[in-house]
Amino acid sequence: MTAFRDRARREIAAEHPSATLQPIMRKLVEDSRAMLARGPGDARARATAARAAAVENLEALHRQHREQLALRGVGYHRAATAAEAVEIVRRLLAGARRVAKSKSMVAEEIGLTHALRADGIDVLETDIGEYIVDLEGRGPSHITAPAIHLNRSRIRDILRRAGASLDTDDPVVLSQHIRDVVGRFFEDCDAAITGANMLIAGSGRIAIVENEGNVALGVSHPRRHIVVTGLEKIVADEAAALAVLQVLAPSATAQPLTAFTHILGSPPPGQERHVVVVDNGRSRILADPRYRDVLRCIRCGACMNACPVYRSVSGIAYGSRYMGPIGAVLSPLLWPGREYADLPFASSLCGACTEACPVGIPLHRMLLDLRADAVRRGLGAGRAERVAWQAWAAAFSLPVGARAASAFARIALRGAGRLLRPPAPNRADPRVLPEPAEPHDPALLQAAGPDRTERTVIAPGEVLPPTPAERFRLRAGALGVAFAEAPAPGSLVLQAAAAVAGTGSVLLAGSPVDRRALLAAQAVTLLVDPAAVVEHPAGLEPFLGGDDALVLTGPSRTADIEKVIVRGIHGSQDYAVVLRPPLA
């Protein structure tokens, strides 16, 4: 039995993951498809082109980004290996006692948290899902929803063992408890470590998406901010970044955009910022034309949401920092050898992963190529399976053998069908063997398959208003944003640079955006010029300015506990918009 099968069997027996994952993932895939269809018709094509261009020009883009970061006073550090990356971060954290870490798959990949704790540094995982799985001790089971394998009662018990006094498993109460722990930690914190969704080469800016506000705390409160990201996480310019953002949140969580989309420019006064770019095998992948397209990945998790194997066994069964179809491809490429050689076989090859990928990565083809690689290196099937395939190859290598094997199979299938089929009243049961004599027309099978044509989806009864400003009001209102004629007394009033009709988002741009004030405010009023409302996020490019920018899409939120949405994590839950032209 392979290592994956052994882990999967244990996980299924002990945790029954499909009971939790199947209903959540089924709805998430449907909602993601609908959300993507609500956006521009060419959104996936634009994102694919942006990521493909970046992969083709990685080194040139990094040279450009390094130059731009230097102009902003931001350090750039390149690490060839995981050990080198950890050593760079250690040096940058010299003297730090308490470090707040937000979600970063690359930091997970290089084992950063464990390494820093071994040095005596107090590291807190500030993302709610990561905080939970850190306490559990088995690591994340999903790229965007780390604790999705745990139900609310299990999470309550984990928090209780860590000292929490909780008498309920209500996701709101559990989420707010973790929020308060994280908030207190930031009051006395020396440094923050975040990931990055994209480095923007042309301007030296950094794009980070999040929902909870812990990244906003990390990039604004401590005096040191360290970004840890992969070599491939770069795009040419803001247009490419916005193209990716248009598909990232819809594919990951079925949101139009995440609550916070940070486009970081120069550090705020008094803060030191560094970017650590990790190779750790990515250059080797880039050099192989069969697999280089996997570097397009935007870490949305859409492939695992759609994968029937992942839904049945959960991410823990993969035994890797990366799970699901993307993990089954990436893990054996990043860590060649026996440890992850069996992961490409953890697939039904149904192609759902490739279909779901918003940047066009041919995952099903890569899984087949990796299987062939494993077999050639003697790391694939066991002896019995190899003998069976050799017999199959021998039987079908000549026409005579193929006809003889097919005839024998028909006889065997008839006999087995008679033995295994139930009595006549239950012959229609689809789980039993079909009659071998029944004709099978491929055209009929294709006609009976699901219709995969993408269409613009509008909710039943929904009629979109005629103007962008009114469409913005509709979408923002659905996110919990109120609309008023004037700012409420005592609220923090901010002038928006633009807004997005299709997502209900508001853009703040300045030098820099004051995230501290935004997070501390009890209520926030955003002044939006109706003439500055664009239809889709791609239209924000002219309004981004040249430095710091922040896109707000409703109040902060989390859905890390059974995908139950809890609003108002860090920052105010009371957002209001005043639609009016700016005062002269």
PDB file of C-alpha atoms in Angstrom, residues 163-265:
ATOM      1  CA  GLY A 163      -6.796  27.356  27.909  1.00  0.00           C
ATOM      2  CA  ALA A 164      -9.894  29.034  26.470  1.00  0.00           C
ATOM      3  CA  SER A 165     -13.028  29.169  28.610  1.00  0.00           C
ATOM      4  CA  LEU A 166     -15.766  28.369  26.093  1.00  0.00           C
ATOM      5  CA  ASP A 167     -19.168  26.867  26.807  1.00  0.00           C
ATOM      6  CA  THR A 168     -20.456  26.946  23.222  1.00  0.00           C
ATOM      7  CA  ASP A 169     -19.329  25.850  19.789  1.00  0.00           C
ATOM      8  CA  ASP A 170     -20.999  28.787  18.028  1.00  0.00           C
ATOM      9  CA  PRO A 171     -18.624  29.802  15.165  1.00  0.00           C
ATOM     10  CA  VAL A 172     -19.208  33.477  15.990  1.00  0.00           C
ATOM     11  CA  VAL A 173     -18.029  33.022  19.575  1.00  0.00           C
ATOM     12  CA  LEU A 174     -15.078  30.833  18.581  1.00  0.00           C
ATOM     13  CA  SER A 175     -13.969  33.289  15.880  1.00  0.00           C
ATOM     14  CA  GLN A 176     -14.263  36.279  18.200  1.00  0.00           C
ATOM     15  CA  HIS A 177     -12.233  34.495  20.882  1.00  0.00           C
ATOM     16  CA  ILE A 178      -9.335  33.984  18.450  1.00  0.00           C
ATOM     17  CA  ARG A 179      -9.732  37.548  17.161  1.00  0.00           C
ATOM     18  CA  ASP A 180      -9.263  38.878  20.705  1.00  0.00           C
ATOM     19  CA  VAL A 181      -6.154  36.731  21.287  1.00  0.00           C
ATOM     20  CA  VAL A 182      -4.632  38.031  18.053  1.00  0.00           C
ATOM     21  CA  GLY A 183      -5.576  41.641  18.814  1.00  0.00           C
ATOM     22  CA  ARG A 184      -3.839  41.508  22.215  1.00  0.00           C
ATOM     23  CA  PHE A 185      -0.711  39.996  20.628  1.00  0.00           C
ATOM     24  CA  PHE A 186      -0.405  42.911  18.190  1.00  0.00           C
ATOM     25  CA  GLU A 187      -0.349  45.345  21.135  1.00  0.00           C
ATOM     26  CA  ASP A 188       3.176  44.142  21.976  1.00  0.00           C
ATOM     27  CA  CYS A 189       4.691  42.806  18.785  1.00  0.00           C
ATOM     28  CA  ASP A 190       8.153  43.391  17.284  1.00  0.00           C
ATOM     29  CA  ALA A 191       7.616  42.200  13.703  1.00  0.00           C
ATOM     30  CA  ALA A 192       5.082  40.790  11.269  1.00  0.00           C
ATOM     31  CA  ILE A 193       5.575  38.138   8.597  1.00  0.00           C
ATOM     32  CA  THR A 194       3.129  37.960   5.697  1.00  0.00           C
ATOM     33  CA  GLY A 195       2.978  36.228   2.373  1.00  0.00           C
ATOM     34  CA  ALA A 196       2.302  37.985  -0.921  1.00  0.00           C
ATOM     35  CA  ASN A 197      -0.151  37.138  -3.656  1.00  0.00           C
ATOM     36  CA  MET A 198       1.794  39.140  -6.229  1.00  0.00           C
ATOM     37  CA  LEU A 199       4.897  41.270  -6.520  1.00  0.00           C
ATOM     38  CA  ILE A 200       4.312  44.019  -9.095  1.00  0.00           C
ATOM     39  CA  ALA A 201       7.542  44.405 -11.030  1.00  0.00           C
ATOM     40  CA  GLY A 202       6.908  47.716 -12.787  1.00  0.00           C
ATOM     41  CA  SER A 203       6.152  49.723  -9.628  1.00  0.00           C
ATOM     42  CA  GLY A 204       7.778  47.762  -6.803  1.00  0.00           C
ATOM     43  CA  ARG A 205       4.418  47.338  -5.101  1.00  0.00           C
ATOM     44  CA  ILE A 206       3.144  44.224  -3.335  1.00  0.00           C
ATOM     45  CA  ALA A 207      -0.410  42.843  -3.565  1.00  0.00           C
ATOM     46  CA  ILE A 208      -1.817  40.873  -0.617  1.00  0.00           C
ATOM     47  CA  VAL A 209      -5.429  39.735  -0.242  1.00  0.00           C
ATOM     48  CA  GLU A 210      -7.130  38.822   3.030  1.00  0.00           C
ATOM     49  CA  ASN A 211     -10.505  38.840   4.759  1.00  0.00           C
ATOM     50  CA  GLU A 212      -9.864  39.174   8.473  1.00  0.00           C
ATOM     51  CA  GLY A 213      -7.693  42.280   8.844  1.00  0.00           C
ATOM     52  CA  ASN A 214      -4.727  40.519  10.460  1.00  0.00           C
ATOM     53  CA  VAL A 215      -2.552  41.407   7.471  1.00  0.00           C
ATOM     54  CA  ALA A 216      -3.694  45.027   7.775  1.00  0.00           C
ATOM     55  CA  LEU A 217      -2.489  44.937  11.389  1.00  0.00           C
ATOM     56  CA  GLY A 218       0.793  43.350  10.354  1.00  0.00           C
ATOM     57  CA  VAL A 219       1.655  45.844   7.614  1.00  0.00           C
ATOM     58  CA  SER A 220       0.818  48.881   9.769  1.00  0.00           C
ATOM     59  CA  HIS A 221       1.569  48.158  13.442  1.00  0.00           C
ATOM     60  CA  PRO A 222       4.969  46.470  14.047  1.00  0.00           C
ATOM     61  CA  ARG A 223       8.156  48.331  13.117  1.00  0.00           C
ATOM     62  CA  ARG A 224       9.354  45.443  10.931  1.00  0.00           C
ATOM     63  CA  HIS A 225       7.416  43.779   8.126  1.00  0.00           C
ATOM     64  CA  ILE A 226       8.856  40.778   6.275  1.00  0.00           C
ATOM     65  CA  VAL A 227       7.196  39.412   3.134  1.00  0.00           C
ATOM     66  CA  VAL A 228       7.985  35.753   2.341  1.00  0.00           C
ATOM     67  CA  THR A 229       6.906  34.634  -1.101  1.00  0.00           C
ATOM     68  CA  GLY A 230       7.741  32.278  -3.961  1.00  0.00           C
ATOM     69  CA  LEU A 231       9.847  33.115  -7.010  1.00  0.00           C
ATOM     70  CA  GLU A 232       6.833  32.748  -9.308  1.00  0.00           C
ATOM     71  CA  LYS A 233       4.595  35.219  -7.437  1.00  0.00           C
ATOM     72  CA  ILE A 234       5.265  38.194  -9.680  1.00  0.00           C
ATOM     73  CA  VAL A 235       3.450  40.041 -12.464  1.00  0.00           C
ATOM     74  CA  ALA A 236       4.530  42.759 -14.859  1.00  0.00           C
ATOM     75  CA  ASP A 237       2.290  45.646 -13.815  1.00  0.00           C
ATOM     76  CA  GLU A 238      -0.926  46.744 -12.115  1.00  0.00           C
ATOM     77  CA  ALA A 239      -3.073  45.729 -15.094  1.00  0.00           C
ATOM     78  CA  ALA A 240      -1.792  42.157 -14.771  1.00  0.00           C
ATOM     79  CA  ALA A 241      -2.319  42.212 -10.992  1.00  0.00           C
ATOM     80  CA  LEU A 242      -5.931  43.371 -11.387  1.00  0.00           C
ATOM     81  CA  ALA A 243      -6.521  40.678 -14.024  1.00  0.00           C
ATOM     82  CA  VAL A 244      -5.482  38.031 -11.497  1.00  0.00           C
ATOM     83  CA  LEU A 245      -7.475  39.631  -8.676  1.00  0.00           C
ATOM     84  CA  GLN A 246     -10.645  39.429 -10.791  1.00  0.00           C
ATOM     85  CA  VAL A 247     -10.510  35.613 -10.684  1.00  0.00           C
ATOM     86  CA  LEU A 248      -8.696  34.952  -7.393  1.00  0.00           C
ATOM     87  CA  ALA A 249     -11.417  35.510  -4.791  1.00  0.00           C
ATOM     88  CA  PRO A 250     -14.294  34.189  -6.949  1.00  0.00           C
ATOM     89  CA  SER A 251     -12.345  30.969  -7.551  1.00  0.00           C
ATOM     90  CA  ALA A 252     -11.161  30.619  -3.955  1.00  0.00           C
ATOM     91  CA  THR A 253     -14.118  31.570  -1.778  1.00  0.00           C
ATOM     92  CA  ALA A 254     -16.888  32.642  -4.199  1.00  0.00           C
ATOM     93  CA  GLN A 255     -16.435  36.279  -3.145  1.00  0.00           C
ATOM     94  CA  PRO A 256     -16.240  39.123  -5.666  1.00  0.00           C
ATOM     95  CA  LEU A 257     -13.032  40.306  -3.956  1.00  0.00           C
ATOM     96  CA  THR A 258     -11.642  39.685  -0.487  1.00  0.00           C
ATOM     97  CA  ALA A 259     -12.546  42.184   2.244  1.00  0.00           C
ATOM     98  CA  PHE A 260      -9.069  43.735   2.054  1.00  0.00           C
ATOM     99  CA  THR A 261      -6.940  43.939  -1.086  1.00  0.00           C
ATOM    100  CA  HIS A 262      -3.663  45.586  -0.088  1.00  0.00           C
ATOM    101  CA  ILE A 263      -1.453  47.124  -2.765  1.00  0.00           C
ATOM    102  CA  LEU A 264       1.533  48.121  -0.663  1.00  0.00           C
ATOM    103  CA  GLY A 265       3.808  50.900  -1.839  1.00  0.00           C
TER     104      GLY A 265
END
